[in-house]
Amino acid sequence: MRVHVIGGGLAGSEAAWQVVRQGIPVTLHEMRPQKMTPAHQTGNMAELVCSNSLKSMAEDSAPGLLKREMLALDSLIIKAGLEARVPAGQALAVNRELFSKAIRTALEASGLFTRVDEEVAAIPTVEELTEKNEVWIIATGPLTADQLAQNILELAGGAKRLHFYDAIAPVIDAESIDMSKGFMADRWQKGDDGGDYLNLPLNDREYNDFIDAVIASEKMPLHDFEDVKYFESCLPIEVMIERGRDTLRFGPMKPVGLTDPRTGRWPYANIQLRKENVDATMFSIVGFQTKMKWPEQSRVFKMIPGLETAEFLRFGSVHRNTYIKGPDALADNLSFKTNSRVFLAGQITGVEGYTESAAIGLLAGRHAAATLKGQRFANPPADTILGALAQYITVGPLGDYSPMNANFGLLPAIPKVRGQGKKDRQAEKVSRAWRSFESWVTP
Ligand SMILES: Cc1cc2nc3c(=O)[nH]c(=O)nc-3n(C[C@H](O)[C@H](O)[C@H](O)COP(=O)(O)OP(=O)(O)OC[C@H]3O[C@@H](n4cnc5c(N)ncnc54)[C@H](O)[C@@H]3O)c2cc1C
């Protein structure tokens, strides 16, 4: 009985820990330092490639709640983060070297952990794995080496299910949108029975001010290794604007077929927002992938009538990021539908961020260990943050699948009660999540 983990990043390290603490030996295959990714610089376990922050620890925030749930499941990444913590207010910022060292030390102290410095190019078949009583966890991250990526593509069931770049549009908390400035309608909709899309109309001046602001905004620089070849169908809005000021009015801000009930006419330009979940607590701006810097996105998008007080649950981005279309490729225990002995973990499943990647590593480790022991591990309930992330990558959103971070919009809505504000409902989401988590841990 053995678990092989490919990738000693955030997810692979956490997955390995969750397996060894169940008494099962782990061989972890990590290609660094022999072969580096374009972003990593060391051979260290769980190297943080950019910021040294694992985001907030505040228990009334979604990242804080996620850490609390992970700690309750003995997360090595969060424990090591606390051990290597440096002062940064509410944020869990770490000394990178001490963080990596704490992870390696804990894994080695288990006596069940072996690290092999090698690149893995192919995965055994389900028959081979069954015969050896082994399972594999792939946790190779956003910069997965090319040969293995081809293998993952086959496991995922085809080219359409593996992406090498993400093109993410912003997601907004529904409660922060001024709905009185918009109208619900689908394009060319007949009658007045509402529609699925929230439309925010702009007049000539509003449109042109918005275009000027996008042009003048600061954009994220490309990394050296990012040679982005944009797909025509998901160009960043600023790239579209470079082709002409009116390009957006013929693209994602197209007004045709959208009659504003207040004027009886099509607006000059129109922005469509699509529900991201059944409860309609999150809306994404359709076709608005962008490389504007985050503070710029907040400033510029707030110029759109109806979004003046928008709260962004996820900002738009376009960057190099290998990830699969989780809901099509993965079973609810994070194994591939095409090979039940191979599990997927981390950012490559379609989550975004250090802690989120580790969180999915944690769940994959638990599922892998359970499989070898002939047991079943159930994901936490969907009203916990861990459970909501698992649900997102295995069931998916209503709209297009794109990488997601931990945020309150993923949790089921709390009914509105007179006299209670958004903060109260958020606090209720936190306490409901924790109650639910506790009854799941000790049923
Ligand atoms: C340039 C860049 C900057 C980022 N900045 C941030 C940030 O500031 N904050 C944040 O939260 N997130 C950031 N991210 C996202 C971040 O990468 C993930 O959040 C996190 O590192 C993903 O964890 P992971 O374990 O899934 O992948 P990784 O941590 O990348 O680990 C994957 C590991 O797999 C190894 N590997 C790959 N292929 C193979 C193979 N075939 N055989 C063996 N080993 C292999 C790699 O060497 C690597 O060690 C950034 C990503 C990039 C690319």
Short mmCIF file of C-alpha atoms and ligand atoms in Angstrom, two decimals:
data_model
loop_
_atom_site.label_atom_id
_atom_site.label_comp_id
_atom_site.label_asym_id
_atom_site.label_seq_id
_atom_site.Cartn_x
_atom_site.Cartn_y
_atom_site.Cartn_z
CA MET A 1 0.00 0.00 0.00
CA ARG A 2 1.49 3.36 -1.03
CA VAL A 3 0.48 6.80 -2.23
CA HIS A 4 2.58 8.58 -4.85
CA VAL A 5 2.28 12.34 -4.92
CA ILE A 6 3.54 14.29 -7.93
CA GLY A 7 4.55 17.82 -7.00
CA GLY A 8 5.92 19.09 -3.69
CA GLY A 9 4.10 22.44 -3.81
CA LEU A 10 1.36 23.67 -1.48
CA ALA A 11 -1.14 20.98 -2.45
CA GLY A 12 1.30 18.06 -2.77
CA SER A 13 2.89 18.75 0.63
CA GLU A 14 -0.49 18.96 2.33
CA ALA A 15 -1.79 15.85 0.56
CA ALA A 16 1.34 13.89 1.56
CA TRP A 17 0.88 14.95 5.20
CA GLN A 18 -2.76 13.91 5.28
CA VAL A 19 -1.77 10.49 3.97
CA VAL A 20 1.18 9.80 6.28
CA ARG A 21 -0.83 10.77 9.34
CA GLN A 22 -3.19 7.90 8.39
CA GLY A 23 -0.20 5.53 8.62
CA ILE A 24 0.21 5.10 4.86
CA PRO A 25 3.66 5.54 3.22
CA VAL A 26 4.11 8.29 0.64
CA THR A 27 6.60 8.74 -2.18
CA LEU A 28 6.62 12.34 -3.34
CA HIS A 29 8.08 13.08 -6.77
CA GLU A 30 9.25 16.67 -7.21
CA MET A 31 11.16 17.80 -10.28
CA ARG A 32 12.78 20.81 -8.60
CA PRO A 33 15.66 21.60 -8.20
CA GLN A 34 16.72 19.38 -11.17
CA LYS A 35 14.14 20.99 -13.38
CA MET A 36 12.64 24.33 -12.38
CA THR A 37 9.28 25.76 -13.36
CA PRO A 38 9.51 29.25 -14.86
CA ALA A 39 8.42 30.76 -11.51
CA HIS A 40 10.07 28.65 -8.77
CA GLN A 41 13.61 29.42 -7.61
CA THR A 42 14.49 26.68 -5.12
CA GLY A 43 14.02 22.99 -4.52
CA ASN A 44 12.15 23.73 -1.27
CA MET A 45 8.86 22.13 -0.35
CA ALA A 46 5.81 24.37 -0.85
CA GLU A 47 7.82 27.26 -2.26
CA LEU A 48 5.74 30.44 -2.36
CA VAL A 49 6.37 31.74 -5.86
CA CYS A 50 5.27 35.31 -5.26
CA SER A 51 3.74 36.99 -2.18
CA ASN A 52 4.63 35.52 1.23
CA SER A 53 1.04 35.92 2.48
CA LEU A 54 -1.52 33.15 2.91
CA LYS A 55 -4.15 35.90 3.31
CA SER A 56 -6.28 36.79 6.31
CA MET A 57 -6.62 34.82 9.54
CA ALA A 58 -9.65 36.90 10.62
CA GLU A 59 -12.40 34.46 11.52
CA ASP A 60 -15.08 36.69 10.00
CA SER A 61 -13.40 36.50 6.58
CA ALA A 62 -13.69 33.64 4.07
CA PRO A 63 -9.90 32.98 3.95
CA GLY A 64 -9.87 33.02 7.78
CA LEU A 65 -12.75 30.56 7.97
CA LEU A 66 -10.99 28.29 5.48
CA LYS A 67 -7.87 28.24 7.67
CA ARG A 68 -9.94 27.45 10.75
CA GLU A 69 -11.54 24.48 8.99
CA MET A 70 -8.17 23.30 7.69
CA LEU A 71 -6.57 23.54 11.13
CA ALA A 72 -9.39 21.42 12.53
CA LEU A 73 -8.26 18.78 10.02
CA ASP A 74 -4.63 19.15 11.13
CA SER A 75 -3.44 21.03 8.05
CA LEU A 76 0.34 20.97 7.79
CA ILE A 77 0.43 24.07 5.57
CA ILE A 78 -1.47 26.20 8.08
CA LYS A 79 0.46 24.80 11.07
CA ALA A 80 3.77 25.50 9.30
CA GLY A 81 2.49 28.96 8.37
CA LEU A 82 1.79 29.71 12.04
CA GLU A 83 5.22 28.37 13.01
CA ALA A 84 6.96 30.58 10.43
CA ARG A 85 4.65 33.59 10.90
CA VAL A 86 5.98 37.13 10.53
CA PRO A 87 4.01 40.19 11.70
CA ALA A 88 1.50 41.34 9.06
CA GLY A 89 -1.64 42.38 10.93
CA GLN A 90 -4.52 39.97 10.36
CA ALA A 91 -2.72 38.29 7.46
CA LEU A 92 -0.82 35.04 7.82
CA ALA A 93 2.48 36.11 6.28
CA VAL A 94 5.45 33.77 6.60
CA ASN A 95 9.20 33.56 6.44
CA ARG A 96 9.50 31.47 3.27
CA GLU A 97 12.59 29.48 4.29
CA LEU A 98 11.25 28.59 7.74
CA PHE A 99 7.86 27.73 6.24
CA SER A 100 9.35 25.24 3.76
CA LYS A 101 11.66 23.82 6.39
CA ALA A 102 8.82 23.23 8.87
CA ILE A 103 6.92 21.31 6.19
CA ARG A 104 9.85 19.11 5.23
CA THR A 105 10.75 18.44 8.88
CA ALA A 106 7.20 17.36 9.75
CA LEU A 107 6.92 15.07 6.74
CA GLU A 108 10.30 13.44 7.37
CA ALA A 109 9.57 13.00 11.07
CA SER A 110 6.60 10.82 10.13
CA GLY A 111 9.02 8.08 9.08
CA LEU A 112 6.66 7.27 6.19
CA PHE A 113 7.77 9.96 3.75
CA THR A 114 10.23 9.64 0.87
CA ARG A 115 11.00 12.44 -1.54
CA VAL A 116 12.39 11.60 -4.98
CA ASP A 117 13.78 14.49 -7.02
CA GLU A 118 12.52 13.62 -10.47
CA GLU A 119 10.10 14.73 -13.14
CA VAL A 120 7.17 12.39 -13.72
CA ALA A 121 6.08 12.15 -17.33
CA ALA A 122 3.34 9.50 -17.23
CA ILE A 123 0.82 7.96 -14.85
CA PRO A 124 0.28 4.18 -14.47
CA THR A 125 -3.01 2.70 -15.60
CA VAL A 126 -5.80 1.83 -13.19
CA GLU A 127 -5.02 -1.89 -13.68
CA GLU A 128 -1.35 -1.39 -12.74
CA LEU A 129 -2.30 0.65 -9.70
CA THR A 130 -4.90 -1.85 -8.54
CA GLU A 131 -2.41 -4.69 -8.82
CA LYS A 132 0.15 -2.81 -6.69
CA ASN A 133 -2.51 -1.42 -4.34
CA GLU A 134 -1.29 2.12 -4.98
CA VAL A 135 -2.92 5.45 -5.73
CA TRP A 136 -1.43 8.62 -7.25
CA ILE A 137 -2.17 12.22 -6.50
CA ILE A 138 -1.27 14.77 -9.17
CA ALA A 139 -0.50 18.15 -7.59
CA THR A 140 1.68 19.74 -10.22
CA GLY A 141 0.19 23.20 -10.12
CA PRO A 142 -0.31 26.04 -12.58
CA LEU A 143 3.07 25.41 -14.25
CA THR A 144 2.80 21.65 -14.72
CA ALA A 145 5.62 20.28 -16.90
CA ASP A 146 4.57 19.76 -20.52
CA GLN A 147 4.82 15.98 -20.86
CA LEU A 148 2.71 15.31 -17.81
CA ALA A 149 0.23 17.94 -18.93
CA GLN A 150 -0.40 15.83 -22.04
CA ASN A 151 -1.07 12.85 -19.81
CA ILE A 152 -3.45 14.87 -17.65
CA LEU A 153 -5.23 16.02 -20.77
CA GLU A 154 -5.92 12.38 -21.65
CA LEU A 155 -7.01 11.57 -18.09
CA ALA A 156 -9.33 14.58 -18.15
CA GLY A 157 -10.95 13.26 -21.31
CA GLY A 158 -9.82 15.67 -24.01
CA ALA A 159 -8.30 18.98 -25.02
CA LYS A 160 -11.35 21.05 -24.14
CA ARG A 161 -10.94 20.08 -20.50
CA LEU A 162 -7.39 21.35 -19.95
CA HIS A 163 -6.49 25.03 -20.07
CA PHE A 164 -3.03 26.61 -20.13
CA TYR A 165 -4.14 30.19 -19.54
CA ASP A 166 -6.99 31.53 -17.51
CA ALA A 167 -9.09 34.44 -18.69
CA ILE A 168 -11.12 35.45 -15.70
CA ALA A 169 -13.87 38.04 -15.51
CA PRO A 170 -14.58 39.77 -12.17
CA VAL A 171 -17.17 38.31 -9.82
CA ILE A 172 -19.27 40.70 -7.73
CA ASP A 173 -21.26 40.22 -4.56
CA ALA A 174 -24.92 40.51 -5.66
CA GLU A 175 -25.87 42.48 -2.56
CA SER A 176 -23.44 45.26 -3.45
CA ILE A 177 -25.05 45.90 -6.87
CA ASP A 178 -27.60 48.69 -7.20
CA MET A 179 -30.24 46.63 -9.02
CA SER A 180 -32.46 49.70 -9.49
CA LYS A 181 -30.07 50.87 -12.23
CA GLY A 182 -30.41 47.66 -14.21
CA PHE A 183 -33.00 45.29 -15.61
CA MET A 184 -33.25 41.52 -15.92
CA ALA A 185 -33.51 40.35 -19.52
CA ASP A 186 -32.05 37.90 -22.00
CA ARG A 187 -31.05 39.16 -25.43
CA TRP A 188 -33.97 39.21 -27.91
CA GLN A 189 -36.28 38.14 -25.15
CA LYS A 190 -39.94 38.43 -26.06
CA GLY A 191 -42.54 39.53 -23.47
CA ASP A 192 -41.74 40.97 -20.07
CA ASP A 193 -41.30 37.91 -17.88
CA GLY A 194 -37.80 38.82 -16.75
CA GLY A 195 -34.68 36.95 -17.81
CA ASP A 196 -31.52 35.38 -16.50
CA TYR A 197 -29.10 38.26 -17.11
CA LEU A 198 -28.77 41.46 -15.14
CA ASN A 199 -28.23 44.29 -17.64
CA LEU A 200 -26.60 47.58 -16.72
CA PRO A 201 -27.16 50.16 -19.49
CA LEU A 202 -24.73 53.01 -20.26
CA ASN A 203 -25.35 56.17 -22.24
CA ASP A 204 -22.90 57.67 -24.75
CA ARG A 205 -21.00 59.75 -22.16
CA GLU A 206 -20.84 56.94 -19.59
CA TYR A 207 -19.55 54.54 -22.21
CA ASN A 208 -16.83 56.89 -23.44
CA ASP A 209 -15.71 57.81 -19.90
CA PHE A 210 -15.45 54.11 -19.14
CA ILE A 211 -13.38 53.43 -22.27
CA ASP A 212 -11.03 56.32 -21.41
CA ALA A 213 -10.60 54.97 -17.88
CA VAL A 214 -9.75 51.46 -19.12
CA ILE A 215 -7.19 52.89 -21.56
CA ALA A 216 -5.55 55.00 -18.85
CA SER A 217 -5.56 52.25 -16.19
CA GLU A 218 -2.46 50.39 -15.03
CA LYS A 219 -2.21 46.82 -16.30
CA MET A 220 -0.47 43.79 -14.82
CA PRO A 221 2.89 43.20 -16.53
CA LEU A 222 3.40 39.83 -18.23
CA HIS A 223 5.95 37.49 -16.65
CA ASP A 224 8.95 36.56 -18.83
CA PHE A 225 7.54 33.09 -19.37
CA GLU A 226 4.11 34.31 -20.34
CA ASP A 227 3.77 34.48 -24.08
CA VAL A 228 0.03 34.89 -24.08
CA LYS A 229 -1.70 33.90 -27.26
CA TYR A 230 -5.20 35.15 -26.61
CA PHE A 231 -8.19 33.27 -27.92
CA GLU A 232 -10.37 35.55 -30.02
CA SER A 233 -13.36 34.51 -27.94
CA CYS A 234 -11.85 35.64 -24.65
CA LEU A 235 -9.71 38.68 -25.33
CA PRO A 236 -9.07 41.00 -22.38
CA ILE A 237 -11.28 44.10 -22.69
CA GLU A 238 -8.24 46.40 -22.96
CA VAL A 239 -6.95 44.39 -25.94
CA MET A 240 -10.36 44.74 -27.58
CA ILE A 241 -10.32 48.49 -26.98
CA GLU A 242 -6.91 48.72 -28.71
CA ARG A 243 -8.76 47.67 -31.87
CA GLY A 244 -11.08 50.66 -31.64
CA ARG A 245 -13.16 52.56 -29.06
CA ASP A 246 -16.36 50.96 -30.26
CA THR A 247 -15.15 47.37 -30.25
CA LEU A 248 -16.75 46.70 -26.86
CA ARG A 249 -20.09 48.05 -28.13
CA PHE A 250 -19.97 45.33 -30.76
CA GLY A 251 -18.67 42.76 -28.28
CA PRO A 252 -19.39 42.25 -24.58
CA MET A 253 -21.14 45.65 -24.27
CA LYS A 254 -23.41 45.03 -27.23
CA PRO A 255 -26.88 46.56 -26.59
CA VAL A 256 -28.80 44.97 -29.48
CA GLY A 257 -31.83 42.92 -28.52
CA LEU A 258 -31.91 44.35 -25.00
CA THR A 259 -34.84 46.69 -24.51
CA ASP A 260 -34.53 48.80 -21.37
CA PRO A 261 -38.07 48.72 -19.87
CA ARG A 262 -37.62 52.28 -18.56
CA THR A 263 -36.98 53.78 -22.01
CA GLY A 264 -38.49 51.17 -24.30
CA ARG A 265 -35.24 51.34 -26.33
CA TRP A 266 -31.93 49.56 -26.64
CA PRO A 267 -29.29 51.44 -24.61
CA TYR A 268 -26.16 52.98 -26.16
CA ALA A 269 -24.07 50.26 -24.54
CA ASN A 270 -24.85 47.52 -22.05
CA ILE A 271 -23.02 45.36 -19.58
CA GLN A 272 -24.42 41.92 -18.82
CA LEU A 273 -23.94 40.16 -15.52
CA ARG A 274 -24.53 36.45 -15.21
CA LYS A 275 -25.54 34.55 -12.07
CA GLU A 276 -22.64 32.45 -10.82
CA ASN A 277 -24.70 30.26 -8.52
CA VAL A 278 -28.27 29.08 -8.04
CA ASP A 279 -28.85 31.43 -5.10
CA ALA A 280 -27.76 34.38 -7.31
CA THR A 281 -25.46 35.71 -4.59
CA MET A 282 -22.61 36.22 -7.08
CA PHE A 283 -22.64 37.76 -10.53
CA SER A 284 -19.80 37.74 -13.09
CA ILE A 285 -19.44 40.43 -15.75
CA VAL A 286 -19.87 38.61 -19.03
CA GLY A 287 -16.83 38.81 -21.34
CA PHE A 288 -14.90 41.15 -19.04
CA GLN A 289 -11.61 39.28 -18.63
CA THR A 290 -8.91 41.85 -17.97
CA LYS A 291 -5.30 42.41 -17.01
CA MET A 292 -5.97 45.70 -15.23
CA LYS A 293 -4.38 45.82 -11.77
CA TRP A 294 -6.82 44.96 -8.98
CA PRO A 295 -7.17 48.46 -7.47
CA GLU A 296 -7.69 49.77 -11.00
CA GLN A 297 -10.43 47.22 -11.65
CA SER A 298 -12.17 48.32 -8.49
CA ARG A 299 -11.92 52.01 -9.48
CA VAL A 300 -12.80 51.61 -13.17
CA PHE A 301 -15.66 49.11 -12.83
CA LYS A 302 -17.27 51.28 -10.15
CA MET A 303 -17.83 53.87 -12.90
CA ILE A 304 -20.50 51.58 -14.36
CA PRO A 305 -23.98 52.69 -13.26
CA GLY A 306 -25.15 50.14 -10.70
CA LEU A 307 -21.65 49.10 -9.66
CA GLU A 308 -20.74 52.25 -7.71
CA THR A 309 -20.49 50.29 -4.45
CA ALA A 310 -19.58 46.92 -5.95
CA GLU A 311 -17.71 44.46 -3.76
CA PHE A 312 -15.46 42.19 -5.77
CA LEU A 313 -15.36 38.56 -4.72
CA ARG A 314 -12.79 37.80 -7.41
CA PHE A 315 -10.98 40.19 -9.70
CA GLY A 316 -10.42 39.56 -13.38
CA SER A 317 -7.11 38.18 -14.62
CA VAL A 318 -5.35 36.60 -17.53
CA HIS A 319 -2.28 34.53 -16.73
CA ARG A 320 -0.44 31.32 -17.34
CA ASN A 321 -2.35 28.70 -15.40
CA THR A 322 -2.73 25.03 -16.17
CA TYR A 323 -6.09 23.85 -14.88
CA ILE A 324 -8.70 21.35 -15.86
CA LYS A 325 -12.44 21.66 -16.15
CA GLY A 326 -13.01 19.95 -12.82
CA PRO A 327 -16.74 19.24 -13.03
CA ASP A 328 -16.33 17.32 -16.31
CA ALA A 329 -13.21 15.42 -15.36
CA LEU A 330 -13.44 14.71 -11.62
CA ALA A 331 -15.62 12.55 -9.41
CA ASP A 332 -16.74 14.03 -6.09
CA ASN A 333 -13.79 12.35 -4.34
CA LEU A 334 -11.39 14.28 -6.63
CA SER A 335 -10.33 11.16 -8.57
CA PHE A 336 -10.49 11.20 -12.35
CA LYS A 337 -13.65 9.79 -13.84
CA THR A 338 -11.34 7.89 -16.23
CA ASN A 339 -9.07 6.45 -13.49
CA SER A 340 -10.43 6.06 -9.97
CA ARG A 341 -6.94 5.55 -8.52
CA VAL A 342 -5.57 8.87 -9.69
CA PHE A 343 -6.55 11.99 -7.75
CA LEU A 344 -6.05 15.63 -8.60
CA ALA A 345 -5.13 18.33 -6.08
CA GLY A 346 -4.29 22.02 -5.89
CA GLN A 347 -4.53 24.86 -8.32
CA ILE A 348 -4.75 22.53 -11.32
CA THR A 349 -8.27 21.53 -10.18
CA GLY A 350 -9.49 25.10 -10.76
CA VAL A 351 -9.00 26.77 -7.40
CA GLU A 352 -6.88 29.89 -7.09
CA GLY A 353 -4.38 30.76 -4.36
CA TYR A 354 -1.90 29.19 -1.97
CA THR A 355 -4.37 28.30 0.79
CA GLU A 356 -7.12 27.13 -1.55
CA SER A 357 -4.59 24.87 -3.33
CA ALA A 358 -3.46 23.41 -0.01
CA ALA A 359 -7.12 22.93 0.98
CA ILE A 360 -7.79 20.78 -2.06
CA GLY A 361 -4.53 18.92 -1.35
CA LEU A 362 -5.90 18.19 2.11
CA LEU A 363 -9.14 16.74 0.73
CA ALA A 364 -7.34 14.76 -1.98
CA GLY A 365 -5.00 13.27 0.63
CA ARG A 366 -7.96 12.20 2.76
CA HIS A 367 -9.77 10.69 -0.24
CA ALA A 368 -6.66 8.86 -1.42
CA ALA A 369 -6.00 7.39 2.03
CA ALA A 370 -9.64 6.33 2.37
CA THR A 371 -9.53 4.59 -1.01
CA LEU A 372 -6.51 2.50 0.01
CA LYS A 373 -8.17 1.58 3.30
CA GLY A 374 -11.38 0.58 1.54
CA GLN A 375 -13.23 3.39 3.32
CA ARG A 376 -15.17 6.39 2.14
CA PHE A 377 -14.39 9.97 3.05
CA ALA A 378 -17.21 12.46 2.47
CA ASN A 379 -16.38 16.05 1.59
CA PRO A 380 -17.41 18.62 4.20
CA PRO A 381 -20.93 20.05 3.66
CA ALA A 382 -21.35 22.69 0.95
CA ASP A 383 -22.12 25.41 3.51
CA THR A 384 -18.54 25.18 4.82
CA ILE A 385 -15.78 26.88 2.85
CA LEU A 386 -13.87 23.63 2.30
CA GLY A 387 -17.05 21.92 1.15
CA ALA A 388 -18.01 24.84 -1.08
CA LEU A 389 -14.63 24.74 -2.83
CA ALA A 390 -14.94 20.98 -3.32
CA GLN A 391 -18.43 21.51 -4.70
CA TYR A 392 -17.17 24.21 -7.06
CA ILE A 393 -14.51 22.01 -8.63
CA THR A 394 -16.63 18.88 -8.88
CA VAL A 395 -20.10 20.27 -9.58
CA GLY A 396 -19.18 23.68 -10.96
CA PRO A 397 -20.79 27.10 -11.28
CA LEU A 398 -23.85 27.91 -13.41
CA GLY A 399 -21.76 29.73 -16.01
CA ASP A 400 -18.30 29.15 -17.45
CA TYR A 401 -15.79 27.27 -15.35
CA SER A 402 -12.84 29.41 -14.31
CA PRO A 403 -10.51 29.36 -11.30
CA MET A 404 -12.07 30.37 -7.99
CA ASN A 405 -10.81 31.56 -4.61
CA ALA A 406 -12.41 31.16 -1.17
CA ASN A 407 -15.17 33.73 -0.74
CA PHE A 408 -18.54 34.06 0.96
CA GLY A 409 -20.39 34.10 -2.36
CA LEU A 410 -19.68 30.37 -2.68
CA LEU A 411 -21.78 29.66 0.40
CA PRO A 412 -25.57 29.22 0.15
CA ALA A 413 -27.49 32.46 0.71
CA ILE A 414 -28.89 33.42 4.11
CA PRO A 415 -32.50 34.61 3.78
CA LYS A 416 -32.93 38.37 4.22
CA VAL A 417 -34.56 39.37 7.51
CA ARG A 418 -35.90 42.86 8.13
CA GLY A 419 -33.49 44.90 10.24
CA GLN A 420 -30.49 42.74 9.37
CA GLY A 421 -27.74 43.97 7.09
CA LYS A 422 -25.17 42.29 4.91
CA LYS A 423 -22.63 42.07 7.75
CA ASP A 424 -25.19 40.19 9.88
CA ARG A 425 -25.84 37.73 7.08
CA GLN A 426 -22.10 37.24 6.59
CA ALA A 427 -21.68 36.61 10.33
CA GLU A 428 -24.51 34.07 10.09
CA LYS A 429 -22.73 32.37 7.18
CA VAL A 430 -19.63 32.04 9.35
CA SER A 431 -21.45 30.58 12.33
CA ARG A 432 -23.57 28.28 10.13
CA ALA A 433 -20.39 27.07 8.39
CA TRP A 434 -18.71 26.34 11.67
CA ARG A 435 -21.76 24.56 13.16
CA SER A 436 -22.03 22.52 10.01
CA PHE A 437 -18.32 21.75 10.00
CA GLU A 438 -18.34 20.61 13.62
CA SER A 439 -21.27 18.28 13.13
CA TRP A 440 -19.54 16.87 10.05
CA VAL A 441 -16.26 16.24 11.94
CA THR A 442 -18.00 14.56 14.87
CA PRO A 443 -21.32 13.29 13.54
C1 LIG B 1 3.89 33.59 -11.23
C2 LIG B 1 2.87 33.19 -10.23
C3 LIG B 1 2.62 33.98 -9.12
C4 LIG B 1 1.65 33.60 -8.18
N1 LIG B 1 1.43 34.39 -7.09
C5 LIG B 1 0.55 34.01 -6.12
C6 LIG B 1 0.37 34.76 -4.93
O1 LIG B 1 1.00 35.78 -4.72
N2 LIG B 1 -0.54 34.32 -4.01
C7 LIG B 1 -1.25 33.19 -4.19
O2 LIG B 1 -2.05 32.83 -3.31
N3 LIG B 1 -1.09 32.43 -5.31
C8 LIG B 1 -0.21 32.82 -6.27
N4 LIG B 1 -0.03 32.07 -7.42
C9 LIG B 1 -0.79 30.88 -7.59
C10 LIG B 1 0.06 29.79 -6.93
O3 LIG B 1 0.93 29.18 -7.84
C11 LIG B 1 -0.77 28.76 -6.35
O4 LIG B 1 -1.66 29.39 -5.52
C12 LIG B 1 -0.04 27.66 -5.58
O5 LIG B 1 1.34 27.68 -5.62
C13 LIG B 1 -0.54 26.42 -6.21
O6 LIG B 1 -0.20 25.35 -5.40
P1 LIG B 1 -0.03 23.94 -6.08
O7 LIG B 1 0.49 23.04 -5.04
O8 LIG B 1 -1.26 23.58 -6.80
O9 LIG B 1 1.12 24.19 -7.18
P2 LIG B 1 2.69 24.58 -6.93
O10 LIG B 1 2.86 25.22 -5.61
O11 LIG B 1 3.10 25.29 -8.14
O12 LIG B 1 3.36 23.14 -6.86
C14 LIG B 1 3.44 22.30 -7.99
C15 LIG B 1 4.75 21.55 -7.92
O13 LIG B 1 4.74 20.53 -8.91
C16 LIG B 1 6.04 20.44 -9.47
N5 LIG B 1 5.90 19.79 -10.79
C17 LIG B 1 5.29 20.27 -11.90
N6 LIG B 1 5.27 19.34 -12.88
C18 LIG B 1 5.92 18.26 -12.38
C19 LIG B 1 6.24 16.96 -12.90
N7 LIG B 1 5.87 16.58 -14.15
N8 LIG B 1 6.92 16.08 -12.13
C20 LIG B 1 7.29 16.42 -10.86
N9 LIG B 1 7.02 17.63 -10.32
C21 LIG B 1 6.32 18.53 -11.06
C22 LIG B 1 6.52 21.87 -9.51
O14 LIG B 1 7.92 21.94 -9.56
C23 LIG B 1 5.94 22.42 -8.21
O15 LIG B 1 6.85 22.31 -7.14
C24 LIG B 1 0.93 32.41 -8.37
C25 LIG B 1 1.19 31.61 -9.49
C26 LIG B 1 2.14 31.97 -10.40
C27 LIG B 1 2.40 31.08 -11.58
#
